[in-house]
Each structure stands twice: as structure tokens, then as C-alpha cells.
């Protein structure tokens, strides 16, 4: 099985968010991690490879700094990495998906994995769009994935339960938490990762130009949420506090 | 010119999701602002009977897409049907709830139509004739306002519970248009659906949520939260610590790597208020925290807090809420 993983580097979940003088999200000094859902995807790819053989290629669209996340995936055990640095100012999910799909179309794949959502400015659509562009079926929010006879059986999360879906390969799947526990790269893995191939490409290398990937969504502005007004501690012994809270929720907040 | 605001009607087994009504109410306002029609798009099997009620919630027109192949939600079936209808009628905007199906469907339809999509939006407005959406990014630590100038339809998924359902107008009727459902080849074959039987509402749709964290100390203690929840008709949620400890399944997790919720009332019990937890619940309208540590971060976002042992406080709250709700 040849497996391609779409991987995005995101802000650390602890990152403080500020807006810079150009009105954009300040990226300076923010520590970056592999999108947690993509870690599940990389881990799943490695497990499939360990069981069924094949190659794992990790693909990302991003700046040169994304090499760190790609190295992490290689250290976990992926075989090769592809970095497409489009060097564009304005992008959206359509842009990213179009570039990713083009990069993937030049690779061999039976299975394409991604995260169900990027935890930064993500919006759970890039992998779905990639599937659509490549003409492949997609199953989102997968918590269990098995293979038999050229088909995949995926268990995916739905509201209030789960469903089991069968699709023929090649197909695209997005990882939900619960799919697996990602491994930590071993020392040996980290050493080996340095020698693994990492291909770097630009938009032109894929035969794309900026006009073809021009974003559909235009950002008007970023803003920070207004701080929640300071709340209050309801004092007293538990019984008094409980009674006063119930009163406040009814009379002041009017929520019960 | 592409015209009309479309709302995707999400139903399961003939029951329409509340977010659909929220979108019809909010969509009605922008449709009036633009002087355009509000249309409900209702795919399913044997669902035509649901159409009239959609008029009472504000729809001018209901497209009914009936097919045996639409009995259950599948990505391909629904995406093909909705996208081909959109290609035929060229709406100006398509709105869906940001639910499991809505998210899944929106991405496929947006790509099929070659258009832009903003997801999990918490606001929608008209600015100079342009539909503008606001959505949280970086786990709610920032917001972005965006639009799709020059491309139609504009697509967005809207977080459940952010818009309220307006008054219905009994007797107000919508024009019903039965359109052929072009479901195409459906490659996702549903083998099984397992639904947990629960008398409580779904987390993302609940008006009230009672959540427990590591402070619950064990799975058996969630019983006191469930009792409190049942008094309020609330859903039960959990922090990642409680999920990782195996006390609750991941479907209960609220936060950056769990569910994003927006209830009217969120009660956090034995939860410290880590940034990743806040990411999933800080858009709740009223937050209550019960924690024995007065320094706990959760008190910084809580509207009301009780510093105390949850094992004392939660059962008392249940009694007090019961009294209030019965009075
Ligand atoms: C990438 C990433 C993603 C994450 N995603 C999520 C997510 O989606 N959701 C999430 O919740 N977390 C998430 N986390 C984890 C998060 O950082 C915290 O570790 C987690 O939220 C802590 O859970 P907790 O508040 O239940 O536990 P703790 O932080 O241990 O807090 C327990 C609290 O209970 C209180 N307490 C204890 N006993 C009692 C008692 N008897 N009465 C009253 N109070 C009591 C304590 O004072 C304490 O404040 C994520 C972390 C990372 C790194
Ligand atoms: N820039 C990117 N490079 C590679 N994969 C991406 C990129 N952006 C998004 N993805 C993939 O698409 C998934 C969903 O992202 P999003 O639609 O942004 O929430 C992620 O979990 C990744 O698997």
C-alpha cells in the first residue's frame, strides 16, 4: 500500500495570539507543531505500512519552516517528504487543496490520509477538497480503519454514535482522535530522518501559476475576542452558595 | 446573476436538526436585506411532508430532493444532489449547520462548485451588499471576518446554537419545488450505524452542558453530573483528562481536540480551565465553574464560580435547580 499523508504545521496549542501592525496574525516567535490530527494520520499510515507494506510519503504546503514538522514525520518512520512552498501572500483552502492535489497526483497512492481539521485557522475542508479534485471518495472523522480485498472499512464518528463505511481504494480518509496513539520518534528514527529524501518544490514545478490557485475567500480583518467580563465567585457554605447561584442564574443571567 | 440564500435542511430519520431552524431565522434576515428569496434544500427519502413546516420558519421556497439513495446521509449522494441543484439554480449563498454531516457535505459541494467556504462561523452580516462571515481561528483566540467577493455561491457552515430560532408564523407557506435528485454514483457504502441510546441531547446541540474533569476522580462519580444534567435537560461533557483516564469516551470531550460547543449554560466541574479546554466552550453564553482551587484558570472565564468540593456542591445544585425549575 502506498500511502500519502497531508500534513500541516500549526501553531502550538498554547500559543499566544496577537495581531501585527499589518492587521494579520503575528507568526513571530510562535512555536510550531505538527497538527495533532495529522499526527494521528501519520501514525495510521505507519501502522498500515507495518502491516501491509508500501511507502509513506508526507506532503505539506507551507513555508520553509514546515521542514521541522516533515522531519518529525520522517523520524516517526515516514519514508519521504514533499514540501511545496508556493510563496504566496494570499491563500485559502481552495488554494491549498489545489496545490496539494497537484503534488499528490504525481505520486503513487492507494490511500490518502489527512487530519479531520487543522487546529489553527483550519476549517475541515482541505482534505475533502483534495479528494474531490482527485476524483476519490472521502470518509471523514475516522476512528478505525481496516483493509480487505482492495477495500477499506472505516468507522467514522457521527453525532451520537458511529457508522461503518466501506469504500474501494484508492480513497481519502481524515483522522479523528481515537484512531490511534501517535508514537514518539526514537533516537534512531531522528538520526535516520536526516538522510531521508525531502523534495522541495515551488508552484511552477507543479505546473501551476498563481492565477489558477487564487483564493476564493478574502479576509477582511482579524480581531481578538473581547475579554469576557469578569465573573464573580458566589461565596458562602456550599448550601448557601448553591442556593444563591441558582437564584443568580434565574434572576440575573436568566439561563434556567 | 446568482441569487437567493439557500439553507441545507439536515434531517436524520425524518427529524430536522435544530440548527436548520436557526439558519432559516438568520437567513431570513439577510435574504430580506438583499431582497432575495430564502430557499430550503431538503434532500432525503420520504421527507416531502417536512416541507410545509419550513415555510413557517421563514423559507419562501423548499426544494425537495427525494430519492431512495438519500435515505441515509452519504457524502457522495448528498454532495452530488446538492451541487447539481446549485448548478441548475445558481444560488447566491449556501448555508449549512456546522455539524458532522454539514462539514462533510460543505467541503465537497464547495469544491464541486469551485467556490469558497467559511466554516464554523459564529456570525453573519450584510456589509455593503456583501455577505460577510465571522469565524473563530486559533481555537477562538482570534476571529476572522471574511467574504467571497466575485464568486458565487458564497458558502458557509454555521456553528449550532449561535443564532436563535425566531418566532414561527403558523400558516405561512412556502412554494414546494420537487426537483430530481441527481445522486450519481455513491462510493461510500454504509455497512452499519451504531447510535448510543441516550435520553440526553447531543453535546453540540444542547442548550445546557454539565462537564466533568479530572476532579471527578473516577467514572462512577459522573453519576452526580448526570443527575444534575437531567434536571436541566442538559448534555454531559468531559475534559480531555477525564477522557484520557478512560472515564468517558472521546465523543464527550470538549475542547480543541474535541467538540466545540456553544450552549446557553456550561457548568464545568473539577475542570482547571486549560486553554485547550476553553477553546471548545468559551463561546458559551453563561459559564459556571465549580472547583476547589480558587486560583483555577476556569474562574477567569466563568460568569459565576463556586469555590468548593464538587462532591458537596453538585448534589446541592441539583436540588436548588430542581426547586427553581419547579417553581
Ligand atoms: C494538543 C493538545 C490538545 C488538547 N485538547 C484538549 C481538549 O480538546 N479538551 C481538553 O479538555 N483538554 C485538552 N488538552 C489538555 C489540556 O491541556 C488539559 O490537560 C486538560 O484540559 C486538563 O483537564 P482537567 O481540567 O480535567 O484536569 P486538571 O487540569 O488536572 O484539573 C482538575 C481540576 O479539578 C479540580 N478538583 C479536583 N478535585 C476537586 C473536587 N473534589 N472538587 C472540585 N474541584 C476539584 C482541581 O482543582 C483542578 O483545577 C489538550 C492538550 C494538548 C497538548
Ligand atoms: N498546508 C497544508 N499542507 C498539507 N496538508 C494540509 C494543509 N492544510 C490542510 N491540510 C490537510 O487538511 C486537513 C484539514 O485541514 P483544514 O481544512 O485546514 O482544517 C489537515 O489536517 C491536513 O491533513
XYZ file of C-alpha atoms and ligand atoms in Angstrom, chain A residues 6-8 35 37-38 59-62 93 96 100 113-118 122-127, ligand 2:
48
model
C -1.371 15.515 4.021
C 0.297 17.207 6.930
C 0.054 20.783 8.121
C -1.267 19.493 13.567
C -4.932 15.349 13.900
C -2.227 14.926 11.268
C 3.185 16.166 1.801
C 2.834 19.678 3.062
C 2.106 23.082 1.587
C 3.850 25.769 3.570
C -8.426 26.228 1.476
C -4.015 24.731 -0.545
C -1.839 19.514 -2.609
C -4.740 10.358 4.861
C -5.173 13.741 6.493
C -6.446 15.232 9.691
C -10.118 15.987 10.049
C -9.262 19.567 10.964
C -6.272 21.824 11.317
C -8.253 25.286 9.633
C -11.783 24.523 8.691
C -12.036 20.801 7.939
C -12.213 21.131 4.223
C -8.766 20.811 2.654
C -8.655 17.000 2.551
N -0.994 23.440 4.110
C -1.305 22.139 4.192
N -0.414 21.196 3.807
C -0.725 19.879 3.882
N -1.890 19.423 4.345
C -2.814 20.316 4.735
C -2.576 21.710 4.681
N -3.669 22.349 5.139
C -4.544 21.387 5.483
N -4.042 20.158 5.235
C -4.685 18.854 5.484
O -6.080 19.031 5.552
C -6.564 18.721 6.868
C -7.710 19.622 7.208
O -7.255 20.955 7.226
P -8.257 22.194 7.281
O -9.209 22.043 6.176
O -7.364 23.379 7.118
O -8.904 22.141 8.621
C -5.343 18.830 7.758
O -5.488 18.063 8.923
C -4.263 18.296 6.829
O -4.307 16.881 6.757
